Amino acid sequence: LGQFLSNRETNLRYLALESMCHLATSEFSHEAVKKHQEVVILSMKMEKDVSVRQQAVDLLYAMCDRSNAEEIVQEMLNYLETADYSIREEMVLKVAILAEKYATDFTWYVDVILNLIRIAGDYVSEEVWYRVIQIVINREEVQGYAAKTVFEALQAPACHENMVKVGGYILGEFGNLIAGDSHSAPMVQFKILHSKYHLCSSMTRALLLSTYI
């Protein structure tokens, strides 16, 4: 099957990826499939046929484990910048699931989700951005980092509304953890959030008003 991945025939490449997806979920063949990771990443990036690219994404998701999660998640994030619109939403969900499932360091998880919002904000569902907030609320060790990182992300000239929502939640709850620095003093946090207010929907405005309180 590994040899078929570089076959000239598109259908054979597709079938090889599809078959390897099934093998990747078995404990007996998972490691053997992982040996082809680099070729599968190339298929995701370079393949002309969108259905083959989709199958490569599915295979990367299936072969992911704790040992290669950071590399696969990063490759998926890189590809998302130019990915076909038809597969973006599914890719966002896959990246979010892998990042949460295999995170050993939750600062990495926070970085991944904020990058997802930055790269593909329109395709980040409510469940994805709400989940990062749940995790930050329940993990004290990552709260200060999340506040600092989202504060920095909000300084971008163009900010997706999902980033404003996450920023509103996290700074409302944990902005005090970075308030000692003059660059992120309470008034600075307020001004940066309020500068986005007029661009937002009524639901996000309501969230921001709670943040101000």
Short mmCIF file of N, CA, C and O in Angstrom, two decimals, residues 17-125:
data_model
loop_
_atom_site.label_atom_id
_atom_site.label_comp_id
_atom_site.label_asym_id
_atom_site.label_seq_id
_atom_site.Cartn_x
_atom_site.Cartn_y
_atom_site.Cartn_z
N LEU A 17 -4.63 5.34 0.37
CA LEU A 17 -4.88 6.20 1.55
C LEU A 17 -6.09 5.70 2.33
O LEU A 17 -6.08 5.64 3.56
N GLU A 18 -7.14 5.34 1.59
CA GLU A 18 -8.37 4.87 2.24
C GLU A 18 -8.12 3.58 3.03
O GLU A 18 -8.56 3.43 4.18
N SER A 19 -7.39 2.64 2.41
CA SER A 19 -7.09 1.37 3.08
C SER A 19 -6.21 1.58 4.31
O SER A 19 -6.41 0.97 5.36
N MET A 20 -5.24 2.49 4.17
CA MET A 20 -4.33 2.75 5.29
C MET A 20 -5.06 3.42 6.46
O MET A 20 -4.66 3.27 7.62
N CYS A 21 -6.13 4.16 6.16
CA CYS A 21 -6.95 4.74 7.23
C CYS A 21 -7.49 3.64 8.15
O CYS A 21 -7.49 3.78 9.37
N HIS A 22 -7.95 2.55 7.53
CA HIS A 22 -8.48 1.43 8.32
C HIS A 22 -7.35 0.76 9.11
O HIS A 22 -7.52 0.39 10.27
N LEU A 23 -6.20 0.61 8.47
CA LEU A 23 -5.07 -0.05 9.13
C LEU A 23 -4.52 0.81 10.28
O LEU A 23 -4.02 0.28 11.27
N ALA A 24 -4.61 2.13 10.13
CA ALA A 24 -4.05 3.03 11.16
C ALA A 24 -4.81 2.92 12.48
O ALA A 24 -4.26 3.23 13.54
N THR A 25 -6.06 2.47 12.42
CA THR A 25 -6.85 2.38 13.65
C THR A 25 -6.65 1.04 14.37
O THR A 25 -7.21 0.83 15.44
N SER A 26 -5.86 0.15 13.80
CA SER A 26 -5.59 -1.13 14.43
C SER A 26 -4.25 -1.09 15.17
O SER A 26 -3.25 -0.59 14.64
N GLU A 27 -4.22 -1.62 16.38
CA GLU A 27 -2.97 -1.61 17.17
C GLU A 27 -1.88 -2.44 16.49
O GLU A 27 -0.69 -2.22 16.71
N PHE A 28 -2.27 -3.39 15.63
CA PHE A 28 -1.28 -4.27 15.00
C PHE A 28 -0.58 -3.61 13.82
O PHE A 28 0.52 -4.00 13.45
N SER A 29 -1.23 -2.63 13.19
CA SER A 29 -0.63 -2.03 11.99
C SER A 29 -0.41 -0.52 12.12
O SER A 29 0.11 0.10 11.19
N HIS A 30 -0.77 0.06 13.26
CA HIS A 30 -0.66 1.52 13.43
C HIS A 30 0.78 2.01 13.20
O HIS A 30 1.01 2.98 12.48
N GLU A 31 1.74 1.34 13.81
CA GLU A 31 3.14 1.78 13.69
C GLU A 31 3.65 1.67 12.25
O GLU A 31 4.43 2.51 11.80
N ALA A 32 3.22 0.62 11.55
CA ALA A 32 3.66 0.45 10.15
C ALA A 32 3.13 1.59 9.28
O ALA A 32 3.84 2.11 8.41
N VAL A 33 1.89 2.00 9.51
CA VAL A 33 1.30 3.10 8.74
C VAL A 33 2.04 4.40 9.02
O VAL A 33 2.29 5.20 8.11
N LYS A 34 2.42 4.61 10.28
CA LYS A 34 3.11 5.86 10.67
C LYS A 34 4.41 6.09 9.90
O LYS A 34 4.83 7.23 9.72
N LYS A 35 5.03 5.02 9.43
CA LYS A 35 6.29 5.16 8.68
C LYS A 35 6.10 5.96 7.39
O LYS A 35 7.06 6.46 6.82
N HIS A 36 4.86 6.07 6.92
CA HIS A 36 4.59 6.76 5.66
C HIS A 36 4.10 8.19 5.89
O HIS A 36 3.58 8.82 4.98
N GLN A 37 4.31 8.69 7.09
CA GLN A 37 3.78 10.01 7.46
C GLN A 37 4.21 11.12 6.50
O GLN A 37 3.39 11.93 6.06
N GLU A 38 5.50 11.15 6.15
CA GLU A 38 6.01 12.23 5.29
C GLU A 38 5.34 12.23 3.91
O GLU A 38 5.00 13.29 3.38
N VAL A 39 5.14 11.03 3.36
CA VAL A 39 4.51 10.92 2.04
C VAL A 39 3.05 11.37 2.11
O VAL A 39 2.54 12.04 1.21
N VAL A 40 2.39 11.02 3.21
CA VAL A 40 0.98 11.40 3.38
C VAL A 40 0.85 12.92 3.53
O VAL A 40 -0.06 13.54 2.97
N ILE A 41 1.79 13.52 4.26
CA ILE A 41 1.79 14.99 4.39
C ILE A 41 1.96 15.64 3.02
O ILE A 41 1.28 16.61 2.69
N LEU A 42 2.85 15.08 2.21
CA LEU A 42 3.05 15.60 0.84
C LEU A 42 1.77 15.46 0.01
O LEU A 42 1.43 16.35 -0.76
N SER A 43 1.07 14.34 0.19
CA SER A 43 -0.20 14.13 -0.54
C SER A 43 -1.21 15.20 -0.17
O SER A 43 -1.92 15.73 -1.02
N MET A 44 -1.26 15.53 1.12
CA MET A 44 -2.20 16.56 1.59
C MET A 44 -1.89 17.91 0.95
O MET A 44 -2.79 18.65 0.55
N LYS A 45 -0.59 18.21 0.83
CA LYS A 45 -0.19 19.53 0.33
C LYS A 45 -0.18 19.64 -1.19
O LYS A 45 -0.56 20.66 -1.75
N MET A 46 0.30 18.60 -1.85
CA MET A 46 0.64 18.71 -3.28
C MET A 46 -0.36 18.05 -4.24
O MET A 46 -0.36 18.34 -5.42
N GLU A 47 -1.16 17.15 -3.73
CA GLU A 47 -2.07 16.39 -4.58
C GLU A 47 -3.04 17.31 -5.33
O GLU A 47 -3.60 18.24 -4.75
N LYS A 48 -3.27 17.05 -6.62
CA LYS A 48 -4.15 17.90 -7.41
C LYS A 48 -5.63 17.61 -7.14
O LYS A 48 -6.46 18.49 -7.16
N ASP A 49 -5.93 16.35 -6.89
CA ASP A 49 -7.32 15.93 -6.70
C ASP A 49 -7.77 16.20 -5.26
O ASP A 49 -7.17 15.70 -4.31
N VAL A 50 -8.85 16.97 -5.09
CA VAL A 50 -9.29 17.36 -3.74
C VAL A 50 -9.74 16.15 -2.91
O VAL A 50 -9.55 16.12 -1.69
N SER A 51 -10.31 15.13 -3.56
CA SER A 51 -10.76 13.96 -2.79
C SER A 51 -9.57 13.18 -2.22
O SER A 51 -9.65 12.60 -1.14
N VAL A 52 -8.46 13.19 -2.95
CA VAL A 52 -7.24 12.53 -2.45
C VAL A 52 -6.65 13.34 -1.30
O VAL A 52 -6.20 12.79 -0.29
N ARG A 53 -6.68 14.68 -1.43
CA ARG A 53 -6.19 15.54 -0.33
C ARG A 53 -7.03 15.31 0.93
O ARG A 53 -6.51 15.22 2.04
N GLN A 54 -8.34 15.21 0.73
CA GLN A 54 -9.25 14.95 1.86
C GLN A 54 -8.91 13.62 2.53
O GLN A 54 -8.87 13.51 3.76
N GLN A 55 -8.62 12.61 1.70
CA GLN A 55 -8.30 11.28 2.23
C GLN A 55 -6.97 11.31 2.98
O GLN A 55 -6.80 10.64 4.00
N ALA A 56 -6.02 12.13 2.50
CA ALA A 56 -4.73 12.28 3.18
C ALA A 56 -4.93 12.92 4.56
O ALA A 56 -4.30 12.51 5.55
N VAL A 57 -5.82 13.91 4.64
CA VAL A 57 -6.15 14.54 5.93
C VAL A 57 -6.74 13.50 6.88
O VAL A 57 -6.37 13.42 8.06
N ASP A 58 -7.66 12.68 6.36
CA ASP A 58 -8.28 11.63 7.19
C ASP A 58 -7.24 10.65 7.70
O ASP A 58 -7.31 10.20 8.86
N LEU A 59 -6.27 10.31 6.84
CA LEU A 59 -5.23 9.35 7.25
C LEU A 59 -4.31 9.96 8.30
O LEU A 59 -3.95 9.30 9.28
N LEU A 60 -3.93 11.22 8.13
CA LEU A 60 -3.09 11.87 9.14
C LEU A 60 -3.80 11.89 10.50
O LEU A 60 -3.19 11.66 11.54
N TYR A 61 -5.10 12.15 10.46
CA TYR A 61 -5.90 12.16 11.69
C TYR A 61 -5.88 10.77 12.33
O TYR A 61 -5.71 10.64 13.55
N ALA A 62 -6.02 9.73 11.49
CA ALA A 62 -6.07 8.35 12.00
C ALA A 62 -4.72 7.88 12.54
O ALA A 62 -4.65 7.11 13.49
N MET A 63 -3.62 8.34 11.90
CA MET A 63 -2.29 7.85 12.33
C MET A 63 -1.70 8.67 13.48
O MET A 63 -0.64 8.35 14.01
N CYS A 64 -2.39 9.73 13.87
CA CYS A 64 -1.87 10.61 14.91
C CYS A 64 -1.89 9.92 16.29
O CYS A 64 -2.85 9.24 16.64
N ASP A 65 -0.81 10.08 17.03
CA ASP A 65 -0.77 9.63 18.43
C ASP A 65 0.12 10.61 19.20
O ASP A 65 0.56 11.62 18.66
N ARG A 66 0.40 10.28 20.44
CA ARG A 66 1.14 11.23 21.28
C ARG A 66 2.54 11.54 20.73
O ARG A 66 3.07 12.63 20.92
N SER A 67 3.12 10.60 20.01
CA SER A 67 4.50 10.78 19.54
C SER A 67 4.62 11.74 18.35
O SER A 67 5.65 12.35 18.15
N ASN A 68 3.56 11.85 17.54
CA ASN A 68 3.67 12.68 16.34
C ASN A 68 2.61 13.79 16.27
O ASN A 68 2.49 14.47 15.26
N ALA A 69 1.85 13.97 17.36
CA ALA A 69 0.71 14.91 17.34
C ALA A 69 1.15 16.33 17.01
O ALA A 69 0.52 17.00 16.18
N GLU A 70 2.23 16.80 17.63
CA GLU A 70 2.62 18.20 17.42
C GLU A 70 2.98 18.45 15.96
O GLU A 70 2.62 19.47 15.38
N GLU A 71 3.70 17.49 15.36
CA GLU A 71 4.11 17.65 13.96
C GLU A 71 2.90 17.62 13.03
O GLU A 71 2.77 18.46 12.13
N ILE A 72 1.98 16.66 13.24
CA ILE A 72 0.82 16.53 12.36
C ILE A 72 -0.10 17.74 12.50
O ILE A 72 -0.58 18.30 11.51
N VAL A 73 -0.33 18.19 13.74
CA VAL A 73 -1.18 19.36 13.97
C VAL A 73 -0.57 20.60 13.29
O VAL A 73 -1.28 21.37 12.64
N GLN A 74 0.75 20.76 13.39
CA GLN A 74 1.40 21.91 12.76
C GLN A 74 1.28 21.86 11.24
O GLN A 74 1.00 22.88 10.59
N GLU A 75 1.44 20.67 10.66
CA GLU A 75 1.32 20.52 9.21
C GLU A 75 -0.11 20.83 8.76
O GLU A 75 -0.33 21.45 7.72
N MET A 76 -1.09 20.38 9.55
CA MET A 76 -2.49 20.67 9.21
C MET A 76 -2.77 22.16 9.31
O MET A 76 -3.47 22.73 8.46
N LEU A 77 -2.23 22.81 10.33
CA LEU A 77 -2.40 24.26 10.48
C LEU A 77 -1.79 25.00 9.29
O LEU A 77 -2.39 25.93 8.75
N ASN A 78 -0.59 24.58 8.88
CA ASN A 78 0.08 25.20 7.73
C ASN A 78 -0.77 25.05 6.47
O ASN A 78 -0.92 25.98 5.68
N TYR A 79 -1.32 23.85 6.29
CA TYR A 79 -2.11 23.57 5.09
C TYR A 79 -3.44 24.33 5.09
O TYR A 79 -3.94 24.73 4.05
N LEU A 80 -3.99 24.56 6.28
CA LEU A 80 -5.28 25.25 6.40
C LEU A 80 -5.28 26.62 5.73
O LEU A 80 -6.31 27.08 5.25
N GLU A 81 -4.13 27.26 5.70
CA GLU A 81 -4.03 28.61 5.11
C GLU A 81 -4.46 28.61 3.64
O GLU A 81 -4.98 29.59 3.15
N THR A 82 -4.22 27.47 2.96
CA THR A 82 -4.54 27.41 1.52
C THR A 82 -5.52 26.28 1.19
O THR A 82 -5.78 26.02 0.01
N ALA A 83 -6.06 25.62 2.20
CA ALA A 83 -6.92 24.45 1.97
C ALA A 83 -8.21 24.83 1.24
O ALA A 83 -8.68 25.95 1.34
N ASP A 84 -8.77 23.84 0.51
CA ASP A 84 -10.04 24.06 -0.18
C ASP A 84 -11.13 24.37 0.85
O ASP A 84 -11.17 23.78 1.92
N TYR A 85 -12.00 25.29 0.48
CA TYR A 85 -13.07 25.69 1.40
C TYR A 85 -13.95 24.51 1.79
O TYR A 85 -14.48 24.46 2.90
N SER A 86 -14.08 23.53 0.89
CA SER A 86 -14.96 22.40 1.15
C SER A 86 -14.49 21.51 2.29
O SER A 86 -15.28 20.78 2.88
N ILE A 87 -13.19 21.55 2.61
CA ILE A 87 -12.70 20.66 3.68
C ILE A 87 -12.22 21.43 4.92
O ILE A 87 -11.78 20.82 5.89
N ARG A 88 -12.33 22.77 4.90
CA ARG A 88 -11.79 23.55 6.01
C ARG A 88 -12.48 23.27 7.34
O ARG A 88 -11.83 23.11 8.38
N GLU A 89 -13.82 23.24 7.32
CA GLU A 89 -14.55 23.06 8.59
C GLU A 89 -14.18 21.73 9.25
O GLU A 89 -13.94 21.66 10.45
N GLU A 90 -14.12 20.68 8.42
CA GLU A 90 -13.77 19.35 8.95
C GLU A 90 -12.33 19.35 9.48
O GLU A 90 -12.03 18.75 10.50
N MET A 91 -11.43 20.03 8.76
CA MET A 91 -10.03 20.09 9.20
C MET A 91 -9.90 20.82 10.53
O MET A 91 -9.15 20.40 11.41
N VAL A 92 -10.63 21.92 10.67
CA VAL A 92 -10.60 22.68 11.92
C VAL A 92 -11.00 21.79 13.09
O VAL A 92 -10.35 21.77 14.14
N LEU A 93 -12.07 21.03 12.89
CA LEU A 93 -12.56 20.14 13.94
C LEU A 93 -11.53 19.06 14.27
O LEU A 93 -11.26 18.77 15.45
N LYS A 94 -10.91 18.49 13.23
CA LYS A 94 -9.90 17.45 13.45
C LYS A 94 -8.70 18.00 14.23
O LYS A 94 -8.20 17.36 15.15
N VAL A 95 -8.23 19.19 13.85
CA VAL A 95 -7.09 19.81 14.54
C VAL A 95 -7.44 20.07 16.01
O VAL A 95 -6.65 19.79 16.92
N ALA A 96 -8.64 20.58 16.25
CA ALA A 96 -9.07 20.88 17.63
C ALA A 96 -9.13 19.61 18.47
O ALA A 96 -8.69 19.59 19.63
N ILE A 97 -9.64 18.53 17.89
CA ILE A 97 -9.75 17.26 18.61
C ILE A 97 -8.37 16.69 18.92
O ILE A 97 -8.09 16.29 20.06
N LEU A 98 -7.47 16.69 17.92
CA LEU A 98 -6.12 16.15 18.12
C LEU A 98 -5.36 16.96 19.17
O LEU A 98 -4.67 16.40 20.02
N ALA A 99 -5.49 18.29 19.10
CA ALA A 99 -4.76 19.16 20.04
C ALA A 99 -5.20 18.90 21.47
O ALA A 99 -4.39 18.85 22.39
N GLU A 100 -6.51 18.71 21.65
CA GLU A 100 -7.00 18.45 23.02
C GLU A 100 -6.64 17.04 23.47
O GLU A 100 -6.20 16.83 24.60
N LYS A 101 -6.78 16.09 22.57
CA LYS A 101 -6.56 14.68 22.93
C LYS A 101 -5.11 14.40 23.31
O LYS A 101 -4.83 13.63 24.22
N TYR A 102 -4.16 15.04 22.60
CA TYR A 102 -2.75 14.70 22.79
C TYR A 102 -1.93 15.80 23.46
O TYR A 102 -0.70 15.73 23.49
N ALA A 103 -2.60 16.81 23.99
CA ALA A 103 -1.86 17.90 24.65
C ALA A 103 -1.22 17.41 25.94
O ALA A 103 -1.91 16.88 26.82
N THR A 104 0.08 17.53 26.03
CA THR A 104 0.76 17.25 27.31
C THR A 104 1.03 18.59 28.00
O THR A 104 1.13 18.67 29.21
N ASP A 105 1.08 19.63 27.19
CA ASP A 105 1.30 20.99 27.69
C ASP A 105 0.14 21.83 27.15
O ASP A 105 0.02 22.01 25.93
N PHE A 106 -0.71 22.33 28.04
CA PHE A 106 -1.92 23.01 27.57
C PHE A 106 -1.65 24.41 27.03
O PHE A 106 -2.53 25.01 26.41
N THR A 107 -0.43 24.93 27.22
CA THR A 107 -0.10 26.19 26.54
C THR A 107 -0.05 25.94 25.03
O THR A 107 -0.44 26.79 24.24
N TRP A 108 0.42 24.73 24.64
CA TRP A 108 0.43 24.35 23.22
C TRP A 108 -0.99 24.29 22.69
O TRP A 108 -1.28 24.80 21.60
N TYR A 109 -1.89 23.70 23.46
CA TYR A 109 -3.30 23.60 23.05
C TYR A 109 -3.91 24.99 22.83
O TYR A 109 -4.58 25.23 21.83
N VAL A 110 -3.65 25.91 23.76
CA VAL A 110 -4.16 27.28 23.63
C VAL A 110 -3.61 27.92 22.35
O VAL A 110 -4.35 28.54 21.58
N ASP A 111 -2.31 27.75 22.10
CA ASP A 111 -1.69 28.30 20.88
C ASP A 111 -2.36 27.75 19.61
O ASP A 111 -2.63 28.49 18.66
N VAL A 112 -2.62 26.44 19.62
CA VAL A 112 -3.22 25.80 18.43
C VAL A 112 -4.61 26.37 18.16
O VAL A 112 -4.93 26.73 17.03
N ILE A 113 -5.44 26.47 19.19
CA ILE A 113 -6.81 26.95 18.99
C ILE A 113 -6.82 28.41 18.55
O ILE A 113 -7.58 28.80 17.65
N LEU A 114 -5.97 29.24 19.14
CA LEU A 114 -5.92 30.64 18.74
C LEU A 114 -5.41 30.77 17.29
O LEU A 114 -5.89 31.62 16.54
N ASN A 115 -4.48 29.90 16.92
CA ASN A 115 -4.01 29.87 15.52
C ASN A 115 -5.13 29.43 14.57
O ASN A 115 -5.26 29.97 13.47
N LEU A 116 -5.91 28.45 15.02
CA LEU A 116 -7.06 28.01 14.21
C LEU A 116 -8.00 29.17 13.93
O LEU A 116 -8.47 29.36 12.81
N ILE A 117 -8.30 29.94 14.99
CA ILE A 117 -9.21 31.08 14.84
C ILE A 117 -8.60 32.13 13.91
O ILE A 117 -9.28 32.71 13.07
N ARG A 118 -7.30 32.35 14.06
CA ARG A 118 -6.62 33.36 13.22
C ARG A 118 -6.63 32.95 11.75
O ARG A 118 -6.89 33.76 10.86
N ILE A 119 -6.36 31.66 11.50
CA ILE A 119 -6.23 31.18 10.11
C ILE A 119 -7.58 30.93 9.46
O ILE A 119 -7.79 31.23 8.29
N ALA A 120 -8.51 30.34 10.22
CA ALA A 120 -9.78 29.89 9.61
C ALA A 120 -10.97 30.23 10.51
O ALA A 120 -11.82 29.37 10.78
N GLY A 121 -11.02 31.47 10.96
CA GLY A 121 -12.04 31.89 11.93
C GLY A 121 -13.47 31.57 11.54
O GLY A 121 -14.29 31.16 12.37
N ASP A 122 -13.79 31.73 10.25
CA ASP A 122 -15.16 31.48 9.79
C ASP A 122 -15.57 30.01 9.95
O ASP A 122 -16.76 29.70 9.97
N TYR A 123 -14.59 29.13 10.02
CA TYR A 123 -14.87 27.70 10.06
C TYR A 123 -14.74 27.12 11.48
O TYR A 123 -14.85 25.92 11.66
N VAL A 124 -14.49 27.99 12.45
CA VAL A 124 -14.36 27.54 13.84
C VAL A 124 -15.74 27.60 14.49
O VAL A 124 -16.30 28.68 14.68
N SER A 125 -16.30 26.44 14.79
CA SER A 125 -17.65 26.39 15.34
C SER A 125 -17.65 26.86 16.80
O SER A 125 -16.61 26.93 17.45
#
